[in-house]
PDB file of C-alpha atoms in Angstrom:
ATOM      1  CA  MET A   1      -0.029   0.009  -0.018  1.00 98.00           C
ATOM      2  CA  ARG A   2       1.054   3.674  -0.366  1.00 98.00           C
ATOM      3  CA  ALA A   3       2.147   5.649   2.711  1.00 98.00           C
ATOM      4  CA  VAL A   4       3.698   9.063   3.273  1.00 98.00           C
ATOM      5  CA  GLN A   5       6.967   8.548   5.009  1.00 98.00           C
ATOM      6  CA  VAL A   6       9.863  10.392   6.510  1.00 98.00           C
ATOM      7  CA  VAL A   7      12.996   8.654   5.247  1.00 98.00           C
ATOM      8  CA  THR A   8      15.406  11.417   6.410  1.00 96.00           C
ATOM      9  CA  PRO A   9      14.195  14.043   8.843  1.00 96.00           C
ATOM     10  CA  THR A  10      15.212  16.944   6.664  1.00 97.00           C
ATOM     11  CA  GLY A  11      11.903  18.748   6.299  1.00 96.00           C
ATOM     12  CA  PRO A  12       8.548  18.547   4.617  1.00 97.00           C
ATOM     13  CA  ALA A  13       9.921  18.903   0.983  1.00 94.00           C
ATOM     14  CA  ASP A  14      11.721  15.578   1.470  1.00 96.00           C
ATOM     15  CA  VAL A  15       8.786  13.422   2.658  1.00 97.00           C
ATOM     16  CA  GLU A  16       8.081  10.552   0.233  1.00 98.00           C
ATOM     17  CA  VAL A  17       5.124   8.426  -0.879  1.00 98.00           C
ATOM     18  CA  ARG A  18       6.381   4.880  -0.699  1.00 98.00           C
ATOM     19  CA  GLU A  19       5.033   1.390  -1.106  1.00 98.00           C
ATOM     20  CA  VAL A  20       5.021  -0.364   2.264  1.00 98.00           C
ATOM     21  CA  ASP A  21       3.486  -3.507   3.771  1.00 97.00           C
ATOM     22  CA  ALA A  22      -0.128  -3.232   4.867  1.00 97.00           C
ATOM     23  CA  PRO A  23      -0.443  -3.064   8.649  1.00 97.00           C
ATOM     24  CA  VAL A  24      -1.409  -5.993  10.758  1.00 96.00           C
ATOM     25  CA  PRO A  25      -3.777  -5.018  13.567  1.00 96.00           C
ATOM     26  CA  GLY A  26      -2.662  -5.987  17.036  1.00 94.00           C
ATOM     27  CA  HIS A  27      -4.732  -6.651  20.142  1.00 92.00           C
ATOM     28  CA  GLY A  28      -7.152  -3.750  20.636  1.00 94.00           C
ATOM     29  CA  ASP A  29      -6.647  -2.259  17.171  1.00 96.00           C
ATOM     30  CA  VAL A  30      -9.069  -1.428  14.502  1.00 97.00           C
ATOM     31  CA  LEU A  31      -8.038  -1.800  10.838  1.00 98.00           C
ATOM     32  CA  VAL A  32      -9.204   1.273   8.825  1.00 98.00           C
ATOM     33  CA  GLU A  33      -9.291   1.948   5.118  1.00 98.00           C
ATOM     34  CA  VAL A  34      -8.196   5.605   5.110  1.00 98.00           C
ATOM     35  CA  HIS A  35     -10.095   8.156   2.986  1.00 98.00           C
ATOM     36  CA  SER A  36      -8.780  11.454   4.281  1.00 98.00           C
ATOM     37  CA  VAL A  37      -5.892  12.593   6.415  1.00 98.00           C
ATOM     38  CA  GLY A  38      -5.594  15.850   8.433  1.00 98.00           C
ATOM     39  CA  VAL A  39      -2.438  17.912   8.055  1.00 98.00           C
ATOM     40  CA  ALA A  40      -1.123  18.712  11.511  1.00 95.00           C
ATOM     41  CA  PHE A  41       1.608  20.777  13.059  1.00 91.00           C
ATOM     42  CA  PRO A  42       3.184  17.669  14.648  1.00 94.00           C
ATOM     43  CA  ASP A  43       3.624  16.207  11.025  1.00 97.00           C
ATOM     44  CA  LEU A  44       5.763  19.260  10.218  1.00 95.00           C
ATOM     45  CA  LEU A  45       7.895  18.861  13.363  1.00 94.00           C
ATOM     46  CA  LEU A  46       8.275  15.116  12.758  1.00 97.00           C
ATOM     47  CA  SER A  47       9.428  15.751   9.209  1.00 97.00           C
ATOM     48  CA  ARG A  48      12.292  17.775  10.651  1.00 96.00           C
ATOM     49  CA  GLY A  49      13.120  15.612  13.575  1.00 95.00           C
ATOM     50  CA  GLU A  50      12.033  18.398  15.943  1.00 93.00           C
ATOM     51  CA  TYR A  51       9.095  16.743  17.716  1.00 90.00           C
ATOM     52  CA  GLN A  52       9.377  15.433  21.273  1.00 87.00           C
ATOM     53  CA  LEU A  53       8.568  12.005  19.825  1.00 89.00           C
ATOM     54  CA  LYS A  54      11.377  10.785  17.572  1.00 93.00           C
ATOM     55  CA  PRO A  55      10.462   7.596  15.774  1.00 95.00           C
ATOM     56  CA  GLU A  56      13.196   5.765  13.888  1.00 96.00           C
ATOM     57  CA  PRO A  57      13.003   6.509  10.111  1.00 97.00           C
ATOM     58  CA  PRO A  58      11.502   5.473   7.838  1.00 97.00           C
ATOM     59  CA  PHE A  59       8.122   6.030   9.495  1.00 98.00           C
ATOM     60  CA  THR A  60       4.680   7.157   8.338  1.00 98.00           C
ATOM     61  CA  LEU A  61       3.220  10.551   8.964  1.00 98.00           C
ATOM     62  CA  GLY A  62      -0.458  11.315   9.679  1.00 98.00           C
ATOM     63  CA  VAL A  63      -1.843  12.308  13.088  1.00 98.00           C
ATOM     64  CA  ASP A  64      -5.530  12.210  12.359  1.00 97.00           C
ATOM     65  CA  PHE A  65      -7.554  10.501   9.682  1.00 98.00           C
ATOM     66  CA  ALA A  66     -11.038   9.286   8.643  1.00 98.00           C
ATOM     67  CA  GLY A  67     -12.190   6.246   6.777  1.00 98.00           C
ATOM     68  CA  VAL A  68     -14.053   2.931   6.935  1.00 98.00           C
ATOM     69  CA  VAL A  69     -13.522  -0.014   9.240  1.00 98.00           C
ATOM     70  CA  LEU A  70     -12.124  -3.055   7.421  1.00 98.00           C
ATOM     71  CA  ASP A  71     -11.489  -5.228  10.547  1.00 97.00           C
ATOM     72  CA  PRO A  72     -12.999  -4.203  13.927  1.00 96.00           C
ATOM     73  CA  GLY A  73     -10.872  -6.658  15.855  1.00 91.00           C
ATOM     74  CA  SER A  74     -13.190  -7.866  18.610  1.00 82.00           C
ATOM     75  CA  PRO A  75     -16.527  -6.082  17.982  1.00 75.00           C
ATOM     76  CA  GLU A  76     -17.496  -6.837  21.528  1.00 74.00           C
ATOM     77  CA  SER A  77     -14.613  -4.793  22.893  1.00 75.00           C
ATOM     78  CA  SER A  78     -14.076  -2.207  20.171  1.00 82.00           C
ATOM     79  CA  GLY A  79     -17.745  -1.491  19.513  1.00 91.00           C
ATOM     80  CA  PHE A  80     -17.043  -1.097  15.751  1.00 96.00           C
ATOM     81  CA  THR A  81     -18.390  -3.061  12.807  1.00 95.00           C
ATOM     82  CA  VAL A  82     -17.031  -3.699   9.247  1.00 96.00           C
ATOM     83  CA  GLY A  83     -18.006  -0.840   6.992  1.00 98.00           C
ATOM     84  CA  GLN A  84     -18.521   1.664   9.744  1.00 98.00           C
ATOM     85  CA  ARG A  85     -17.347   5.227   9.093  1.00 98.00           C
ATOM     86  CA  VAL A  86     -14.731   6.394  11.693  1.00 98.00           C
ATOM     87  CA  ALA A  87     -12.244   9.030  12.570  1.00 98.00           C
ATOM     88  CA  GLY A  88      -9.030   8.408  14.523  1.00 98.00           C
ATOM     89  CA  VAL A  89      -5.919   9.968  15.981  1.00 98.00           C
ATOM     90  CA  ASN A  90      -2.479   8.761  16.959  1.00 97.00           C
ATOM     91  CA  LEU A  91       1.072  10.030  17.202  1.00 95.00           C
ATOM     92  CA  HIS A  92       1.731   9.228  13.570  1.00 97.00           C
ATOM     93  CA  GLY A  93       0.918   6.500  10.985  1.00 98.00           C
ATOM     94  CA  GLY A  94      -2.419   7.712   9.543  1.00 98.00           C
ATOM     95  CA  ALA A  95      -1.157   9.052   6.148  1.00 98.00           C
ATOM     96  CA  ALA A  96      -1.469   5.667   4.373  1.00 98.00           C
ATOM     97  CA  GLU A  97      -4.120   3.629   2.470  1.00 98.00           C
ATOM     98  CA  GLN A  98      -4.663   1.575   5.603  1.00 98.00           C
ATOM     99  CA  VAL A  99      -3.929   2.113   9.312  1.00 98.00           C
ATOM    100  CA  ALA A 100      -4.205  -0.133  12.368  1.00 98.00           C
ATOM    101  CA  ASN A 101      -5.245   2.172  15.147  1.00 97.00           C
ATOM    102  CA  PRO A 102      -6.115   1.522  18.811  1.00 96.00           C
ATOM    103  CA  ALA A 103      -9.845   1.317  19.237  1.00 96.00           C
ATOM    104  CA  ILE A 104      -9.639   3.709  22.183  1.00 96.00           C
ATOM    105  CA  PHE A 105      -8.251   6.361  19.778  1.00 97.00           C
ATOM    106  CA  THR A 106     -10.822   5.666  17.090  1.00 98.00           C
ATOM    107  CA  PHE A 107     -14.297   7.240  17.034  1.00 98.00           C
ATOM    108  CA  ALA A 108     -17.639   6.753  15.252  1.00 98.00           C
ATOM    109  CA  LEU A 109     -17.939   9.415  12.548  1.00 98.00           C
ATOM    110  CA  PRO A 110     -21.418  11.070  12.464  1.00 97.00           C
ATOM    111  CA  ASP A 111     -23.262  10.747   9.163  1.00 94.00           C
ATOM    112  CA  GLU A 112     -23.560  14.535   8.813  1.00 94.00           C
ATOM    113  CA  LEU A 113     -19.760  14.909   8.522  1.00 97.00           C
ATOM    114  CA  SER A 114     -17.749  14.070   5.393  1.00 98.00           C
ATOM    115  CA  TYR A 115     -14.419  12.150   5.526  1.00 98.00           C
ATOM    116  CA  ASP A 116     -12.555  15.441   5.083  1.00 98.00           C
ATOM    117  CA  GLU A 117     -14.382  16.949   8.037  1.00 98.00           C
ATOM    118  CA  GLY A 118     -13.774  13.748  10.046  1.00 98.00           C
ATOM    119  CA  ALA A 119     -10.080  13.997   9.471  1.00 98.00           C
ATOM    120  CA  ALA A 120     -10.112  17.614  10.635  1.00 98.00           C
ATOM    121  CA  LEU A 121     -11.759  16.776  13.998  1.00 98.00           C
ATOM    122  CA  PRO A 122      -9.747  14.661  16.352  1.00 97.00           C
ATOM    123  CA  MET A 123      -6.547  16.440  17.241  1.00 97.00           C
ATOM    124  CA  ASN A 124      -7.782  19.996  16.946  1.00 97.00           C
ATOM    125  CA  TYR A 125     -11.210  19.656  18.521  1.00 98.00           C
ATOM    126  CA  LEU A 126     -10.238  17.414  21.331  1.00 98.00           C
ATOM    127  CA  THR A 127      -7.352  19.791  22.073  1.00 97.00           C
ATOM    128  CA  ALA A 128      -9.759  22.726  22.139  1.00 98.00           C
ATOM    129  CA  LEU A 129     -12.126  20.910  24.393  1.00 98.00           C
ATOM    130  CA  PHE A 130      -9.388  19.911  26.798  1.00 98.00           C
ATOM    131  CA  ALA A 131      -7.978  23.487  26.722  1.00 98.00           C
ATOM    132  CA  LEU A 132     -11.264  25.157  27.387  1.00 98.00           C
ATOM    133  CA  GLU A 133     -12.992  22.749  29.730  1.00 97.00           C
ATOM    134  CA  GLU A 134     -10.252  20.749  31.564  1.00 97.00           C
ATOM    135  CA  ARG A 135      -7.560  23.391  31.730  1.00 98.00           C
ATOM    136  CA  GLY A 136      -9.511  26.693  31.365  1.00 98.00           C
ATOM    137  CA  GLY A 137     -12.457  25.832  33.456  1.00 98.00           C
ATOM    138  CA  LEU A 138     -14.590  27.784  30.971  1.00 98.00           C
ATOM    139  CA  ARG A 139     -18.069  28.702  32.084  1.00 97.00           C
ATOM    140  CA  SER A 140     -21.086  29.643  30.095  1.00 97.00           C
ATOM    141  CA  ARG A 141     -21.278  33.388  29.191  1.00 97.00           C
ATOM    142  CA  GLU A 142     -17.521  33.907  29.742  1.00 98.00           C
ATOM    143  CA  THR A 143     -15.526  35.571  26.940  1.00 98.00           C
ATOM    144  CA  VAL A 144     -12.703  33.725  25.091  1.00 98.00           C
ATOM    145  CA  LEU A 145     -10.057  35.521  23.017  1.00 98.00           C
ATOM    146  CA  VAL A 146      -8.534  33.235  20.380  1.00 98.00           C
ATOM    147  CA  HIS A 147      -5.237  33.988  18.785  1.00 96.00           C
ATOM    148  CA  GLY A 148      -4.436  32.379  15.326  1.00 93.00           C
ATOM    149  CA  ALA A 149      -8.206  32.154  15.037  1.00 96.00           C
ATOM    150  CA  ALA A 150      -8.305  31.321  11.301  1.00 96.00           C
ATOM    151  CA  GLY A 151      -6.088  28.247  11.759  1.00 94.00           C
ATOM    152  CA  GLY A 152      -7.085  24.652  12.575  1.00 95.00           C
ATOM    153  CA  VAL A 153      -6.845  24.859  16.372  1.00 96.00           C
ATOM    154  CA  GLY A 154      -8.103  28.411  16.301  1.00 96.00           C
ATOM    155  CA  THR A 155     -11.346  27.625  14.374  1.00 98.00           C
ATOM    156  CA  ALA A 156     -11.895  24.482  16.538  1.00 98.00           C
ATOM    157  CA  THR A 157     -11.606  26.669  19.633  1.00 98.00           C
ATOM    158  CA  LEU A 158     -14.078  29.201  18.320  1.00 98.00           C
ATOM    159  CA  GLN A 159     -16.639  26.474  17.706  1.00 98.00           C
ATOM    160  CA  VAL A 160     -16.094  24.476  20.911  1.00 98.00           C
ATOM    161  CA  ALA A 161     -16.280  27.717  23.026  1.00 98.00           C
ATOM    162  CA  LYS A 162     -19.569  28.531  21.345  1.00 98.00           C
ATOM    163  CA  GLY A 163     -20.780  24.981  22.135  1.00 98.00           C
ATOM    164  CA  LEU A 164     -19.870  25.618  25.779  1.00 98.00           C
ATOM    165  CA  GLY A 165     -21.903  28.817  25.779  1.00 98.00           C
ATOM    166  CA  ALA A 166     -19.090  31.348  25.611  1.00 98.00           C
ATOM    167  CA  ARG A 167     -18.722  34.580  23.700  1.00 98.00           C
ATOM    168  CA  THR A 168     -15.734  34.504  21.186  1.00 98.00           C
ATOM    169  CA  ILE A 169     -13.356  37.121  20.006  1.00 98.00           C
ATOM    170  CA  ALA A 170     -11.021  36.142  17.122  1.00 98.00           C
ATOM    171  CA  VAL A 171      -7.579  37.760  16.643  1.00 97.00           C
ATOM    172  CA  VAL A 172      -6.246  37.434  13.062  1.00 96.00           C
ATOM    173  CA  SER A 173      -3.665  39.112  10.799  1.00 94.00           C
ATOM    174  CA  THR A 174      -5.756  39.892   7.684  1.00 96.00           C
ATOM    175  CA  GLU A 175      -9.293  40.750   6.644  1.00 97.00           C
ATOM    176  CA  GLU A 176      -9.438  37.506   4.695  1.00 96.00           C
ATOM    177  CA  LYS A 177      -8.727  35.586   7.888  1.00 97.00           C
ATOM    178  CA  ALA A 178     -11.299  37.699   9.824  1.00 98.00           C
ATOM    179  CA  ASP A 179     -13.970  36.663   7.275  1.00 98.00           C
ATOM    180  CA  PHE A 180     -12.873  33.029   7.691  1.00 97.00           C
ATOM    181  CA  ALA A 181     -13.007  33.238  11.484  1.00 98.00           C
ATOM    182  CA  ARG A 182     -16.465  34.853  11.379  1.00 98.00           C
ATOM    183  CA  ALA A 183     -17.753  32.051   9.096  1.00 97.00           C
ATOM    184  CA  ALA A 184     -16.317  29.510  11.581  1.00 97.00           C
ATOM    185  CA  GLY A 185     -18.380  31.098  14.389  1.00 95.00           C
ATOM    186  CA  ALA A 186     -16.531  34.072  15.864  1.00 98.00           C
ATOM    187  CA  ASP A 187     -18.745  36.665  17.495  1.00 98.00           C
ATOM    188  CA  GLU A 188     -16.174  39.454  17.094  1.00 98.00           C
ATOM    189  CA  THR A 189     -12.946  39.810  15.109  1.00 98.00           C
ATOM    190  CA  ILE A 190      -9.896  41.945  15.623  1.00 98.00           C
ATOM    191  CA  VAL A 191      -7.331  42.421  12.692  1.00 97.00           C
ATOM    192  CA  GLY A 192      -3.729  43.161  13.436  1.00 88.00           C
ATOM    193  CA  PRO A 193      -1.180  42.747  16.187  1.00 88.00           C
ATOM    194  CA  ASP A 194      -2.398  45.634  18.295  1.00 92.00           C
ATOM    195  CA  PHE A 195      -5.444  44.007  19.856  1.00 96.00           C
ATOM    196  CA  ARG A 196      -5.437  45.462  23.509  1.00 96.00           C
ATOM    197  CA  ASP A 197      -7.508  48.557  22.869  1.00 96.00           C
ATOM    198  CA  ALA A 198     -10.049  46.661  20.696  1.00 97.00           C
ATOM    199  CA  VAL A 199     -10.452  44.030  23.458  1.00 98.00           C
ATOM    200  CA  LYS A 200     -10.978  46.744  26.058  1.00 97.00           C
ATOM    201  CA  GLU A 201     -13.667  48.346  23.891  1.00 97.00           C
ATOM    202  CA  LEU A 202     -15.377  45.052  23.101  1.00 98.00           C
ATOM    203  CA  THR A 203     -15.522  44.055  26.747  1.00 98.00           C
ATOM    204  CA  GLY A 204     -16.451  47.483  28.234  1.00 97.00           C
ATOM    205  CA  GLY A 205     -13.054  47.719  29.890  1.00 97.00           C
ATOM    206  CA  LYS A 206     -13.504  44.351  31.794  1.00 97.00           C
ATOM    207  CA  GLY A 207     -11.196  42.175  29.744  1.00 98.00           C
ATOM    208  CA  VAL A 208     -11.587  38.578  28.686  1.00 98.00           C
ATOM    209  CA  ASP A 209     -11.946  35.541  30.896  1.00 98.00           C
ATOM    210  CA  VAL A 210      -9.815  33.174  28.801  1.00 98.00           C
ATOM    211  CA  VAL A 211      -7.139  33.588  26.133  1.00 98.00           C
ATOM    212  CA  LEU A 212      -6.169  30.698  23.933  1.00 97.00           C
ATOM    213  CA  ASP A 213      -2.729  31.261  22.537  1.00 94.00           C
ATOM    214  CA  VAL A 214      -1.225  29.031  19.821  1.00 89.00           C
ATOM    215  CA  VAL A 215       0.991  31.954  18.620  1.00 80.00           C
ATOM    216  CA  GLY A 216       3.106  32.983  21.495  1.00 79.00           C
ATOM    217  CA  GLY A 217       5.818  35.682  20.799  1.00 77.00           C
ATOM    218  CA  ALA A 218       5.009  39.333  21.269  1.00 79.00           C
ATOM    219  CA  ALA A 219       1.297  38.736  21.692  1.00 85.00           C
ATOM    220  CA  PHE A 220       1.734  36.894  24.938  1.00 90.00           C
ATOM    221  CA  THR A 221       2.387  39.905  27.223  1.00 90.00           C
ATOM    222  CA  ASP A 222      -0.556  41.832  25.765  1.00 93.00           C
ATOM    223  CA  SER A 223      -2.742  38.728  26.263  1.00 95.00           C
ATOM    224  CA  LEU A 224      -1.968  38.847  30.030  1.00 95.00           C
ATOM    225  CA  ARG A 225      -2.879  42.581  30.073  1.00 94.00           C
ATOM    226  CA  CYS A 226      -6.243  41.755  28.371  1.00 96.00           C
ATOM    227  CA  LEU A 227      -7.398  39.434  31.123  1.00 97.00           C
ATOM    228  CA  ALA A 228     -10.261  40.134  33.447  1.00 98.00           C
ATOM    229  CA  GLU A 229      -9.898  39.387  37.099  1.00 97.00           C
ATOM    230  CA  GLN A 230      -9.366  35.679  37.549  1.00 97.00           C
ATOM    231  CA  GLY A 231      -8.724  35.334  33.800  1.00 98.00           C
ATOM    232  CA  ARG A 232      -6.655  32.522  32.339  1.00 98.00           C
ATOM    233  CA  VAL A 233      -4.122  32.346  29.473  1.00 97.00           C
ATOM    234  CA  LEU A 234      -4.022  28.924  27.954  1.00 97.00           C
ATOM    235  CA  VAL A 235      -0.678  28.164  26.252  1.00 94.00           C
ATOM    236  CA  VAL A 236      -1.113  25.737  23.396  1.00 92.00           C
ATOM    237  CA  GLY A 237       1.896  26.492  21.155  1.00 78.00           C
ATOM    238  CA  PHE A 238       4.354  29.016  19.707  1.00 69.00           C
ATOM    239  CA  ALA A 239       3.539  29.262  16.027  1.00 62.00           C
ATOM    240  CA  ALA A 240       5.023  32.764  15.742  1.00 52.00           C
ATOM    241  CA  GLY A 241       8.445  31.231  16.062  1.00 55.00           C
ATOM    242  CA  GLN A 242       9.658  34.095  18.239  1.00 60.00           C
ATOM    243  CA  GLY A 243      10.972  32.030  21.102  1.00 64.00           C
ATOM    244  CA  ILE A 244       9.308  31.068  24.347  1.00 75.00           C
ATOM    245  CA  PRO A 245       7.677  34.034  26.145  1.00 76.00           C
ATOM    246  CA  GLU A 246       8.505  34.768  29.821  1.00 82.00           C
ATOM    247  CA  VAL A 247       6.001  35.571  32.537  1.00 83.00           C
ATOM    248  CA  LYS A 248       6.480  38.270  35.156  1.00 82.00           C
ATOM    249  CA  VAL A 249       4.608  36.526  37.947  1.00 85.00           C
ATOM    250  CA  ASN A 250       3.859  39.796  39.808  1.00 85.00           C
ATOM    251  CA  ARG A 251       1.352  40.498  37.030  1.00 84.00           C
ATOM    252  CA  LEU A 252      -0.460  37.234  37.948  1.00 91.00           C
ATOM    253  CA  LEU A 253      -0.558  38.218  41.551  1.00 90.00           C
ATOM    254  CA  LEU A 254      -1.921  41.665  40.997  1.00 88.00           C
ATOM    255  CA  GLY A 255      -4.814  40.509  38.768  1.00 90.00           C
ATOM    256  CA  ASN A 256      -5.485  37.119  40.313  1.00 96.00           C
ATOM    257  CA  THR A 257      -4.776  35.655  36.915  1.00 97.00           C
ATOM    258  CA  ASP A 258      -3.344  32.319  35.674  1.00 96.00           C
ATOM    259  CA  VAL A 259      -1.121  31.001  32.846  1.00 96.00           C
ATOM    260  CA  ARG A 260      -1.928  27.370  32.153  1.00 96.00           C
ATOM    261  CA  GLY A 261      -0.134  24.906  29.880  1.00 95.00           C
ATOM    262  CA  VAL A 262      -2.155  22.773  27.529  1.00 96.00           C
ATOM    263  CA  GLY A 263      -0.654  19.362  26.623  1.00 94.00           C
ATOM    264  CA  TRP A 264      -3.622  17.360  25.402  1.00 96.00           C
ATOM    265  CA  GLY A 265      -1.761  14.459  23.734  1.00 93.00           C
ATOM    266  CA  ALA A 266       0.419  13.436  26.692  1.00 91.00           C
ATOM    267  CA  TYR A 267      -2.636  13.770  28.976  1.00 96.00           C
ATOM    268  CA  ALA A 268      -5.216  11.998  26.864  1.00 97.00           C
ATOM    269  CA  MET A 269      -3.122   9.070  25.518  1.00 94.00           C
ATOM    270  CA  THR A 270      -2.173   7.907  28.967  1.00 95.00           C
ATOM    271  CA  ARG A 271      -5.776   7.808  30.235  1.00 96.00           C
ATOM    272  CA  PRO A 272      -7.684   4.978  28.504  1.00 94.00           C
ATOM    273  CA  GLY A 273     -11.286   6.036  27.773  1.00 95.00           C
ATOM    274  CA  TYR A 274     -10.596   9.749  28.149  1.00 98.00           C
ATOM    275  CA  MET A 275     -10.713  10.523  24.338  1.00 98.00           C
ATOM    276  CA  GLN A 276     -13.956   8.572  23.946  1.00 97.00           C
ATOM    277  CA  ARG A 277     -15.497  10.624  26.747  1.00 98.00           C
ATOM    278  CA  GLN A 278     -14.349  13.784  24.976  1.00 98.00           C
ATOM    279  CA  TRP A 279     -15.791  12.507  21.692  1.00 98.00           C
ATOM    280  CA  HIS A 280     -19.181  11.994  23.312  1.00 98.00           C
ATOM    281  CA  ARG A 281     -19.006  15.544  24.713  1.00 98.00           C
ATOM    282  CA  LEU A 282     -18.506  16.889  21.172  1.00 98.00           C
ATOM    283  CA  ALA A 283     -21.373  14.769  19.736  1.00 96.00           C
ATOM    284  CA  PRO A 284     -24.276  17.205  20.643  1.00 97.00           C
ATOM    285  CA  MET A 285     -22.268  20.119  19.321  1.00 98.00           C
ATOM    286  CA  ILE A 286     -21.825  18.294  15.983  1.00 97.00           C
ATOM    287  CA  GLU A 287     -25.514  17.410  15.847  1.00 96.00           C
ATOM    288  CA  ALA A 288     -26.465  21.028  16.568  1.00 97.00           C
ATOM    289  CA  GLY A 289     -24.152  22.233  13.806  1.00 96.00           C
ATOM    290  CA  THR A 290     -22.027  24.312  16.177  1.00 97.00           C
ATOM    291  CA  VAL A 291     -19.001  22.025  15.436  1.00 98.00           C
ATOM    292  CA  ARG A 292     -18.342  21.800  11.729  1.00 97.00           C
ATOM    293  CA  PRO A 293     -14.644  21.882  10.826  1.00 98.00           C
ATOM    294  CA  PRO A 294     -13.874  24.419   8.027  1.00 98.00           C
ATOM    295  CA  ILE A 295     -11.626  22.859   5.422  1.00 97.00           C
ATOM    296  CA  GLY A 296      -9.213  25.393   4.028  1.00 94.00           C
ATOM    297  CA  ALA A 297      -7.461  23.367   1.322  1.00 96.00           C
ATOM    298  CA  THR A 298      -7.339  19.774   0.023  1.00 98.00           C
ATOM    299  CA  TYR A 299      -4.460  17.877  -1.568  1.00 98.00           C
ATOM    300  CA  GLU A 300      -3.685  14.541  -3.124  1.00 98.00           C
ATOM    301  CA  LEU A 301      -1.558  11.993  -1.238  1.00 97.00           C
ATOM    302  CA  ALA A 302       1.475  12.729  -3.398  1.00 97.00           C
ATOM    303  CA  ASP A 303       1.341  16.423  -2.354  1.00 98.00           C
ATOM    304  CA  PHE A 304       1.425  15.797   1.485  1.00 98.00           C
ATOM    305  CA  GLY A 305       4.852  17.431   1.621  1.00 97.00           C
ATOM    306  CA  ARG A 306       3.522  20.549  -0.204  1.00 97.00           C
ATOM    307  CA  ALA A 307       0.611  20.672   2.266  1.00 98.00           C
ATOM    308  CA  LEU A 308       3.097  20.838   5.052  1.00 97.00           C
ATOM    309  CA  VAL A 309       5.150  23.558   3.417  1.00 97.00           C
ATOM    310  CA  ASP A 310       1.984  25.599   2.848  1.00 96.00           C
ATOM    311  CA  MET A 311       1.054  25.257   6.516  1.00 93.00           C
ATOM    312  CA  ASP A 312       4.560  26.163   7.589  1.00 92.00           C
ATOM    313  CA  GLU A 313       4.436  29.300   5.478  1.00 91.00           C
ATOM    314  CA  ARG A 314       0.992  30.195   6.838  1.00 87.00           C
ATOM    315  CA  ARG A 315      -0.736  30.108   3.478  1.00 89.00           C
ATOM    316  CA  THR A 316      -3.625  27.996   4.683  1.00 91.00           C
ATOM    317  CA  LEU A 317      -6.843  28.654   6.531  1.00 96.00           C
ATOM    318  CA  GLY A 318      -8.684  26.232   8.787  1.00 96.00           C
ATOM    319  CA  LYS A 319      -7.628  22.676   8.446  1.00 97.00           C
ATOM    320  CA  SER A 320      -5.857  21.296   5.451  1.00 98.00           C
ATOM    321  CA  VAL A 321      -6.772  17.739   4.397  1.00 98.00           C
ATOM    322  CA  VAL A 322      -5.094  15.159   2.131  1.00 98.00           C
ATOM    323  CA  ARG A 323      -7.341  12.779   0.198  1.00 98.00           C
ATOM    324  CA  VAL A 324      -6.117   9.313   0.029  1.00 98.00           C
ATOM    325  CA  ARG A 325      -9.029   7.975  -2.131  1.00 94.00           C
TER     326      ARG A 325
END
């Protein structure tokens, strides 16, 4: 079968589509015929050998995927049946024509979602739910400020926050991205790096309750200054590439505010059943139409490397998806 592999960890331009043996599912695995694969930031880091996980090359990329069950393993334990539509997530391995994935990291795909949308769901939306609910303690009617709001995690956060009853403010860099964020569900949008005054105006001087930051860099300090009393900054990543921001903790003391790390993968993958509970939490949001992943671009399997380059150069909106069949 075909698979997108890292042979040498020298970057996305060097990933290869290769012929490899079809996977043999182990105990607790579900064998899936893959239709679509999400393009994820960990794929980019893995292609460069910069991810905290460092598999031995050659290895197959692909963090999240959607397709059809070929072999459910033990239906009594997995709960899946042959022919069932599913989505799944793992550290890598999904960018192939077939994948053997643990049943606990595989989810029933609702009929109202396409395979492309299914491949856009697992990592981004489960991360957003973990960030807002588990780490952020988000309450209904609070206000959430989202940086990088036109990207995959950003749009997921906008939609999950709406599903949890919050008001959302999107921070983006262009008017095109503002339009995209509004279409994804943002209540308000702010264009440009200078967002503090706009936040103050939009919140009547109160500030926001939660900031979700996938960008880092220069925006971080202003995010702290935008917090309402007992506000929380949730640190998800550092896409700006400007280094790791530092916190002057006296600012936290004066405002009774928090900075909280968000490491969904390490948390969820070591707690069997946790991802399934998260997926069930998303189900009513999907049914209501609040959660509907916006697909920014689609690629063929041979162009997986180009999809990673486009993401790295910030040319994409929402979630990019690679179609396997």
